Every structure is written in structure tokens, then in C-alpha cells.
Amino acid sequence: MLLLAGLSFFLFYFNAVLAAFDPLLVGTWSTKSQKVITGPGFYDPIKDRFQEPDNTGISYSFTTDGYFEEAYYRAISNR
């Protein structure tokens, strides 16, 4: 019984990992403003430099090996 439970958990976990990684999900997606883009044009970690975009927005980039990068810029008004 314990072996069956362990096997069931393994199969469930394996399917969840496969579902979370889609090799066809590759490229960059950005909101309508097209002003917030991932990469060193948004934030350069080597130079520790942030480039403030003209407009707010969100951008996601996905690689073929399962990595992703997210850029999120929003404005909060002064009350």
C-alpha cells in the first residue's frame, strides 16, 4: 500500500513538472505600451543601473531551457 502511494505521488509530481515546463513557450511578451522590456535595457545587474521606462507595463521573456525573466514597472500617485 505504501509503495502504491509513493508511486502515485511520483507520477502526479512528474506530470505537474512536465505541465509547468512547456518548451514551446519561448520569446518575449509585453503589455500594450511596449515600453517595459526585459533585459539590460530595463535593469542591468552588472552596472546596477535601472532605466526608467516612459510608461508603465509588464514584460516576460522565456528561454528554451525553462528560464524566465520578468520586468514590472508601475506608477503610484502621490496623494
PDB file of N, CA and C in Angstrom:
ATOM      1  N   MET A   1       0.824  -1.189   0.000  1.00  0.00           N
ATOM      2  CA  MET A   1       0.000   0.000   0.000  1.00  0.00           C
ATOM      3  C   MET A   1       0.869   1.254   0.000  1.00  0.00           C
ATOM      4  N   LEU A   2       1.930   1.239   0.815  1.00  0.00           N
ATOM      5  CA  LEU A   2       2.832   2.383   0.882  1.00  0.00           C
ATOM      6  C   LEU A   2       3.546   2.585  -0.453  1.00  0.00           C
ATOM      7  N   LEU A   3       3.925   1.486  -1.096  1.00  0.00           N
ATOM      8  CA  LEU A   3       4.577   1.563  -2.399  1.00  0.00           C
ATOM      9  C   LEU A   3       3.636   2.171  -3.431  1.00  0.00           C
ATOM     10  N   LEU A   4       2.386   1.795  -3.399  1.00  0.00           N
ATOM     11  CA  LEU A   4       1.390   2.335  -4.326  1.00  0.00           C
ATOM     12  C   LEU A   4       1.194   3.833  -4.101  1.00  0.00           C
ATOM     13  N   ALA A   5       1.163   4.249  -2.844  1.00  0.00           N
ATOM     14  CA  ALA A   5       1.014   5.672  -2.530  1.00  0.00           C
ATOM     15  C   ALA A   5       2.234   6.459  -3.012  1.00  0.00           C
ATOM     16  N   GLY A   6       3.418   5.898  -2.814  1.00  0.00           N
ATOM     17  CA  GLY A   6       4.640   6.561  -3.270  1.00  0.00           C
ATOM     18  C   GLY A   6       4.690   6.673  -4.780  1.00  0.00           C
ATOM     19  N   LEU A   7       4.292   5.620  -5.472  1.00  0.00           N
ATOM     20  CA  LEU A   7       4.263   5.628  -6.931  1.00  0.00           C
ATOM     21  C   LEU A   7       3.243   6.634  -7.444  1.00  0.00           C
ATOM     22  N   SER A   8       2.096   6.706  -6.815  1.00  0.00           N
ATOM     23  CA  SER A   8       1.066   7.671  -7.213  1.00  0.00           C
ATOM     24  C   SER A   8       1.575   9.101  -7.047  1.00  0.00           C
ATOM     25  N   PHE A   9       2.240   9.369  -5.925  1.00  0.00           N
ATOM     26  CA  PHE A   9       2.786  10.705  -5.689  1.00  0.00           C
ATOM     27  C   PHE A   9       3.832  11.051  -6.741  1.00  0.00           C
ATOM     28  N   PHE A  10       4.724  10.096  -7.049  1.00  0.00           N
ATOM     29  CA  PHE A  10       5.766  10.333  -8.045  1.00  0.00           C
ATOM     30  C   PHE A  10       5.163  10.654  -9.402  1.00  0.00           C
ATOM     31  N   LEU A  11       4.175   9.883  -9.828  1.00  0.00           N
ATOM     32  CA  LEU A  11       3.547  10.124 -11.132  1.00  0.00           C
ATOM     33  C   LEU A  11       2.831  11.469 -11.160  1.00  0.00           C
ATOM     34  N   PHE A  12       2.164  11.822 -10.076  1.00  0.00           N
ATOM     35  CA  PHE A  12       1.491  13.118 -10.004  1.00  0.00           C
ATOM     36  C   PHE A  12       2.515  14.246 -10.081  1.00  0.00           C
ATOM     37  N   TYR A  13       3.594  14.139  -9.316  1.00  0.00           N
ATOM     38  CA  TYR A  13       4.641  15.166  -9.306  1.00  0.00           C
ATOM     39  C   TYR A  13       5.298  15.277 -10.677  1.00  0.00           C
ATOM     40  N   PHE A  14       5.601  14.151 -11.309  1.00  0.00           N
ATOM     41  CA  PHE A  14       6.243  14.137 -12.620  1.00  0.00           C
ATOM     42  C   PHE A  14       5.362  14.824 -13.652  1.00  0.00           C
ATOM     43  N   ASN A  15       4.065  14.543 -13.632  1.00  0.00           N
ATOM     44  CA  ASN A  15       3.145  15.190 -14.569  1.00  0.00           C
ATOM     45  C   ASN A  15       3.030  16.680 -14.293  1.00  0.00           C
ATOM     46  N   ALA A  16       3.053  17.086 -13.035  1.00  0.00           N
ATOM     47  CA  ALA A  16       2.971  18.510 -12.694  1.00  0.00           C
ATOM     48  C   ALA A  16       4.206  19.255 -13.193  1.00  0.00           C
ATOM     49  N   VAL A  17       5.382  18.633 -13.083  1.00  0.00           N
ATOM     50  CA  VAL A  17       6.609  19.266 -13.562  1.00  0.00           C
ATOM     51  C   VAL A  17       6.573  19.387 -15.076  1.00  0.00           C
ATOM     52  N   LEU A  18       6.135  18.353 -15.766  1.00  0.00           N
ATOM     53  CA  LEU A  18       6.045  18.425 -17.221  1.00  0.00           C
ATOM     54  C   LEU A  18       5.044  19.479 -17.664  1.00  0.00           C
ATOM     55  N   ALA A  19       3.944  19.606 -16.949  1.00  0.00           N
ATOM     56  CA  ALA A  19       2.941  20.603 -17.306  1.00  0.00           C
ATOM     57  C   ALA A  19       3.460  22.012 -17.066  1.00  0.00           C
ATOM     58  N   ALA A  20       4.332  22.197 -16.091  1.00  0.00           N
ATOM     59  CA  ALA A  20       4.852  23.524 -15.778  1.00  0.00           C
ATOM     60  C   ALA A  20       5.915  23.976 -16.770  1.00  0.00           C
ATOM     61  N   PHE A  21       6.564  23.066 -17.460  1.00  0.00           N
ATOM     62  CA  PHE A  21       7.623  23.400 -18.405  1.00  0.00           C
ATOM     63  C   PHE A  21       7.152  23.096 -19.814  1.00  0.00           C
ATOM     64  N   ASP A  22       6.881  24.134 -20.583  1.00  0.00           N
ATOM     65  CA  ASP A  22       6.432  23.975 -21.963  1.00  0.00           C
ATOM     66  C   ASP A  22       7.523  24.499 -22.889  1.00  0.00           C
ATOM     67  N   PRO A  23       8.226  23.627 -23.627  1.00  0.00           N
ATOM     68  CA  PRO A  23       9.320  24.083 -24.483  1.00  0.00           C
ATOM     69  C   PRO A  23       8.857  24.964 -25.641  1.00  0.00           C
ATOM     70  N   LEU A  24       7.565  24.996 -25.917  1.00  0.00           N
ATOM     71  CA  LEU A  24       7.059  25.854 -26.984  1.00  0.00           C
ATOM     72  C   LEU A  24       6.829  27.286 -26.517  1.00  0.00           C
ATOM     73  N   LEU A  25       6.884  27.510 -25.214  1.00  0.00           N
ATOM     74  CA  LEU A  25       6.690  28.845 -24.651  1.00  0.00           C
ATOM     75  C   LEU A  25       8.048  29.543 -24.616  1.00  0.00           C
ATOM     76  N   VAL A  26       8.395  30.199 -25.722  1.00  0.00           N
ATOM     77  CA  VAL A  26       9.692  30.845 -25.882  1.00  0.00           C
ATOM     78  C   VAL A  26       9.468  32.230 -26.481  1.00  0.00           C
ATOM     79  N   GLY A  27      10.213  33.210 -26.002  1.00  0.00           N
ATOM     80  CA  GLY A  27      10.122  34.555 -26.557  1.00  0.00           C
ATOM     81  C   GLY A  27       9.771  35.570 -25.499  1.00  0.00           C
ATOM     82  N   THR A  28       9.359  36.751 -25.953  1.00  0.00           N
ATOM     83  CA  THR A  28       9.048  37.861 -25.058  1.00  0.00           C
ATOM     84  C   THR A  28       7.626  38.330 -25.271  1.00  0.00           C
ATOM     85  N   TRP A  29       6.941  38.555 -24.180  1.00  0.00           N
ATOM     86  CA  TRP A  29       5.589  39.120 -24.193  1.00  0.00           C
ATOM     87  C   TRP A  29       5.637  40.414 -23.415  1.00  0.00           C
ATOM     88  N   SER A  30       4.981  41.450 -23.929  1.00  0.00           N
ATOM     89  CA  SER A  30       4.956  42.744 -23.257  1.00  0.00           C
ATOM     90  C   SER A  30       3.562  43.342 -23.366  1.00  0.00           C
ATOM     91  N   THR A  31       3.203  44.197 -22.407  1.00  0.00           N
ATOM     92  CA  THR A  31       1.902  44.858 -22.446  1.00  0.00           C
ATOM     93  C   THR A  31       1.870  45.875 -23.581  1.00  0.00           C
ATOM     94  N   LYS A  32       0.715  46.451 -23.791  1.00  0.00           N
ATOM     95  CA  LYS A  32       0.462  47.311 -24.946  1.00  0.00           C
ATOM     96  C   LYS A  32       1.427  48.488 -25.074  1.00  0.00           C
ATOM     97  N   SER A  33       1.899  49.023 -23.975  1.00  0.00           N
ATOM     98  CA  SER A  33       2.777  50.200 -24.047  1.00  0.00           C
ATOM     99  C   SER A  33       4.090  49.899 -24.777  1.00  0.00           C
ATOM    100  N   GLN A  34       4.536  48.639 -24.735  1.00  0.00           N
ATOM    101  CA  GLN A  34       5.805  48.214 -25.352  1.00  0.00           C
ATOM    102  C   GLN A  34       7.001  49.026 -24.842  1.00  0.00           C
ATOM    103  N   LYS A  35       6.872  49.648 -23.689  1.00  0.00           N
ATOM    104  CA  LYS A  35       7.960  50.450 -23.117  1.00  0.00           C
ATOM    105  C   LYS A  35       8.735  49.688 -22.051  1.00  0.00           C
ATOM    106  N   VAL A  36       8.130  48.672 -21.462  1.00  0.00           N
ATOM    107  CA  VAL A  36       8.799  47.857 -20.443  1.00  0.00           C
ATOM    108  C   VAL A  36       9.215  46.548 -21.106  1.00  0.00           C
ATOM    109  N   ILE A  37      10.519  46.351 -21.261  1.00  0.00           N
ATOM    110  CA  ILE A  37      11.051  45.153 -21.905  1.00  0.00           C
ATOM    111  C   ILE A  37      12.113  44.559 -20.985  1.00  0.00           C
ATOM    112  N   THR A  38      12.131  43.241 -20.866  1.00  0.00           N
ATOM    113  CA  THR A  38      13.127  42.568 -20.030  1.00  0.00           C
ATOM    114  C   THR A  38      14.524  42.751 -20.606  1.00  0.00           C
ATOM    115  N   GLY A  39      15.510  42.523 -19.779  1.00  0.00           N
ATOM    116  CA  GLY A  39      16.894  42.590 -20.230  1.00  0.00           C
ATOM    117  C   GLY A  39      17.622  43.806 -19.701  1.00  0.00           C
ATOM    118  N   PRO A  40      18.854  44.025 -20.180  1.00  0.00           N
ATOM    119  CA  PRO A  40      19.669  45.122 -19.662  1.00  0.00           C
ATOM    120  C   PRO A  40      19.133  46.507 -20.016  1.00  0.00           C
ATOM    121  N   GLY A  41      18.167  46.597 -20.937  1.00  0.00           N
ATOM    122  CA  GLY A  41      17.538  47.881 -21.233  1.00  0.00           C
ATOM    123  C   GLY A  41      16.581  48.322 -20.140  1.00  0.00           C
ATOM    124  N   PHE A  42      16.192  47.400 -19.268  1.00  0.00           N
ATOM    125  CA  PHE A  42      15.310  47.712 -18.138  1.00  0.00           C
ATOM    126  C   PHE A  42      16.127  47.811 -16.853  1.00  0.00           C
ATOM    127  N   TYR A  43      16.884  46.768 -16.565  1.00  0.00           N
ATOM    128  CA  TYR A  43      17.782  46.774 -15.405  1.00  0.00           C
ATOM    129  C   TYR A  43      19.040  45.999 -15.763  1.00  0.00           C
ATOM    130  N   ASP A  44      20.179  46.615 -15.574  1.00  0.00           N
ATOM    131  CA  ASP A  44      21.460  45.981 -15.845  1.00  0.00           C
ATOM    132  C   ASP A  44      22.103  45.597 -14.512  1.00  0.00           C
ATOM    133  N   PRO A  45      22.109  44.297 -14.157  1.00  0.00           N
ATOM    134  CA  PRO A  45      22.654  43.893 -12.855  1.00  0.00           C
ATOM    135  C   PRO A  45      24.171  44.060 -12.750  1.00  0.00           C
ATOM    136  N   ILE A  46      24.868  44.061 -13.865  1.00  0.00           N
ATOM    137  CA  ILE A  46      26.322  44.224 -13.825  1.00  0.00           C
ATOM    138  C   ILE A  46      26.680  45.658 -13.438  1.00  0.00           C
ATOM    139  N   LYS A  47      25.997  46.615 -14.061  1.00  0.00           N
ATOM    140  CA  LYS A  47      26.242  48.030 -13.750  1.00  0.00           C
ATOM    141  C   LYS A  47      25.341  48.532 -12.627  1.00  0.00           C
ATOM    142  N   ASP A  48      24.409  47.686 -12.176  1.00  0.00           N
ATOM    143  CA  ASP A  48      23.425  48.056 -11.157  1.00  0.00           C
ATOM    144  C   ASP A  48      22.716  49.352 -11.554  1.00  0.00           C
ATOM    145  N   ARG A  49      22.205  49.340 -12.787  1.00  0.00           N
ATOM    146  CA  ARG A  49      21.574  50.533 -13.341  1.00  0.00           C
ATOM    147  C   ARG A  49      20.143  50.217 -13.790  1.00  0.00           C
ATOM    148  N   PHE A  50      19.201  51.032 -13.333  1.00  0.00           N
ATOM    149  CA  PHE A  50      17.790  50.905 -13.705  1.00  0.00           C
ATOM    150  C   PHE A  50      17.449  52.001 -14.704  1.00  0.00           C
ATOM    151  N   GLN A  51      16.863  51.623 -15.829  1.00  0.00           N
ATOM    152  CA  GLN A  51      16.429  52.576 -16.847  1.00  0.00           C
ATOM    153  C   GLN A  51      14.923  52.755 -16.699  1.00  0.00           C
ATOM    154  N   GLU A  52      14.492  53.912 -16.266  1.00  0.00           N
ATOM    155  CA  GLU A  52      13.063  54.146 -16.050  1.00  0.00           C
ATOM    156  C   GLU A  52      12.339  54.250 -17.389  1.00  0.00           C
ATOM    157  N   PRO A  53      11.326  53.401 -17.630  1.00  0.00           N
ATOM    158  CA  PRO A  53      10.574  53.452 -18.888  1.00  0.00           C
ATOM    159  C   PRO A  53       9.676  54.692 -18.962  1.00  0.00           C
ATOM    160  N   ASP A  54       9.235  55.027 -20.180  1.00  0.00           N
ATOM    161  CA  ASP A  54       8.329  56.163 -20.385  1.00  0.00           C
ATOM    162  C   ASP A  54       6.941  55.882 -19.835  1.00  0.00           C
ATOM    163  N   ASN A  55       6.484  54.644 -19.940  1.00  0.00           N
ATOM    164  CA  ASN A  55       5.147  54.252 -19.486  1.00  0.00           C
ATOM    165  C   ASN A  55       5.234  53.030 -18.586  1.00  0.00           C
ATOM    166  N   THR A  56       4.137  52.746 -17.892  1.00  0.00           N
ATOM    167  CA  THR A  56       4.071  51.549 -17.054  1.00  0.00           C
ATOM    168  C   THR A  56       3.826  50.318 -17.918  1.00  0.00           C
ATOM    169  N   GLY A  57       4.115  49.141 -17.360  1.00  0.00           N
ATOM    170  CA  GLY A  57       3.855  47.911 -18.088  1.00  0.00           C
ATOM    171  C   GLY A  57       4.523  46.712 -17.450  1.00  0.00           C
ATOM    172  N   ILE A  58       4.321  45.562 -18.100  1.00  0.00           N
ATOM    173  CA  ILE A  58       4.879  44.283 -17.657  1.00  0.00           C
ATOM    174  C   ILE A  58       5.457  43.584 -18.875  1.00  0.00           C
ATOM    175  N   SER A  59       6.550  42.863 -18.689  1.00  0.00           N
ATOM    176  CA  SER A  59       7.153  42.090 -19.765  1.00  0.00           C
ATOM    177  C   SER A  59       7.666  40.767 -19.203  1.00  0.00           C
ATOM    178  N   TYR A  60       7.504  39.706 -19.973  1.00  0.00           N
ATOM    179  CA  TYR A  60       8.016  38.382 -19.620  1.00  0.00           C
ATOM    180  C   TYR A  60       8.827  37.855 -20.795  1.00  0.00           C
ATOM    181  N   SER A  61       9.962  37.245 -20.517  1.00  0.00           N
ATOM    182  CA  SER A  61      10.760  36.572 -21.537  1.00  0.00           C
ATOM    183  C   SER A  61      11.013  35.142 -21.085  1.00  0.00           C
ATOM    184  N   PHE A  62      10.874  34.192 -22.012  1.00  0.00           N
ATOM    185  CA  PHE A  62      11.040  32.767 -21.720  1.00  0.00           C
ATOM    186  C   PHE A  62      12.099  32.181 -22.642  1.00  0.00           C
ATOM    187  N   THR A  63      12.973  31.328 -22.082  1.00  0.00           N
ATOM    188  CA  THR A  63      14.007  30.666 -22.872  1.00  0.00           C
ATOM    189  C   THR A  63      13.626  29.208 -23.119  1.00  0.00           C
ATOM    190  N   THR A  64      14.318  28.571 -24.047  1.00  0.00           N
ATOM    191  CA  THR A  64      14.012  27.181 -24.395  1.00  0.00           C
ATOM    192  C   THR A  64      14.350  26.207 -23.276  1.00  0.00           C
ATOM    193  N   ASP A  65      15.251  26.588 -22.369  1.00  0.00           N
ATOM    194  CA  ASP A  65      15.635  25.674 -21.288  1.00  0.00           C
ATOM    195  C   ASP A  65      14.836  25.891 -20.006  1.00  0.00           C
ATOM    196  N   GLY A  66      13.742  26.649 -20.078  1.00  0.00           N
ATOM    197  CA  GLY A  66      12.832  26.757 -18.947  1.00  0.00           C
ATOM    198  C   GLY A  66      13.023  27.958 -18.046  1.00  0.00           C
ATOM    199  N   TYR A  67      13.971  28.816 -18.353  1.00  0.00           N
ATOM    200  CA  TYR A  67      14.177  30.004 -17.523  1.00  0.00           C
ATOM    201  C   TYR A  67      13.291  31.143 -18.005  1.00  0.00           C
ATOM    202  N   PHE A  68      13.002  32.077 -17.104  1.00  0.00           N
ATOM    203  CA  PHE A  68      12.219  33.242 -17.494  1.00  0.00           C
ATOM    204  C   PHE A  68      12.699  34.470 -16.744  1.00  0.00           C
ATOM    205  N   GLU A  69      12.358  35.626 -17.304  1.00  0.00           N
ATOM    206  CA  GLU A  69      12.691  36.905 -16.691  1.00  0.00           C
ATOM    207  C   GLU A  69      11.439  37.763 -16.732  1.00  0.00           C
ATOM    208  N   GLU A  70      11.224  38.530 -15.685  1.00  0.00           N
ATOM    209  CA  GLU A  70      10.033  39.370 -15.580  1.00  0.00           C
ATOM    210  C   GLU A  70      10.460  40.804 -15.292  1.00  0.00           C
ATOM    211  N   ALA A  71       9.856  41.752 -16.007  1.00  0.00           N
ATOM    212  CA  ALA A  71      10.062  43.176 -15.738  1.00  0.00           C
ATOM    213  C   ALA A  71       8.693  43.784 -15.462  1.00  0.00           C
ATOM    214  N   TYR A  72       8.579  44.494 -14.354  1.00  0.00           N
ATOM    215  CA  TYR A  72       7.295  45.056 -13.922  1.00  0.00           C
ATOM    216  C   TYR A  72       7.540  46.482 -13.467  1.00  0.00           C
ATOM    217  N   TYR A  73       6.876  47.437 -14.093  1.00  0.00           N
ATOM    218  CA  TYR A  73       7.029  48.837 -13.722  1.00  0.00           C
ATOM    219  C   TYR A  73       5.649  49.448 -13.576  1.00  0.00           C
ATOM    220  N   ARG A  74       5.386  50.028 -12.415  1.00  0.00           N
ATOM    221  CA  ARG A  74       4.092  50.673 -12.198  1.00  0.00           C
ATOM    222  C   ARG A  74       4.305  52.007 -11.511  1.00  0.00           C
ATOM    223  N   ALA A  75       3.373  52.888 -11.720  1.00  0.00           N
ATOM    224  CA  ALA A  75       3.439  54.220 -11.116  1.00  0.00           C
ATOM    225  C   ALA A  75       2.388  54.318 -10.022  1.00  0.00           C
ATOM    226  N   ILE A  76       2.775  54.881  -8.904  1.00  0.00           N
ATOM    227  CA  ILE A  76       1.858  55.102  -7.790  1.00  0.00           C
ATOM    228  C   ILE A  76       1.776  56.611  -7.572  1.00  0.00           C
ATOM    229  N   SER A  77       0.573  57.121  -7.582  1.00  0.00           N
ATOM    230  CA  SER A  77       0.395  58.571  -7.459  1.00  0.00           C
ATOM    231  C   SER A  77       0.714  59.058  -6.051  1.00  0.00           C
ATOM    232  N   ASN A  78       1.124  60.293  -5.982  1.00  0.00           N
ATOM    233  CA  ASN A  78       1.321  60.949  -4.683  1.00  0.00           C
ATOM    234  C   ASN A  78      -0.030  61.451  -4.217  1.00  0.00           C
ATOM    235  N   ARG A  79      -0.422  61.114  -3.026  1.00  0.00           N
ATOM    236  CA  ARG A  79      -1.758  61.515  -2.551  1.00  0.00           C
ATOM    237  C   ARG A  79      -1.753  62.874  -1.953  1.00  0.00           C
TER     238      ARG A  79
END
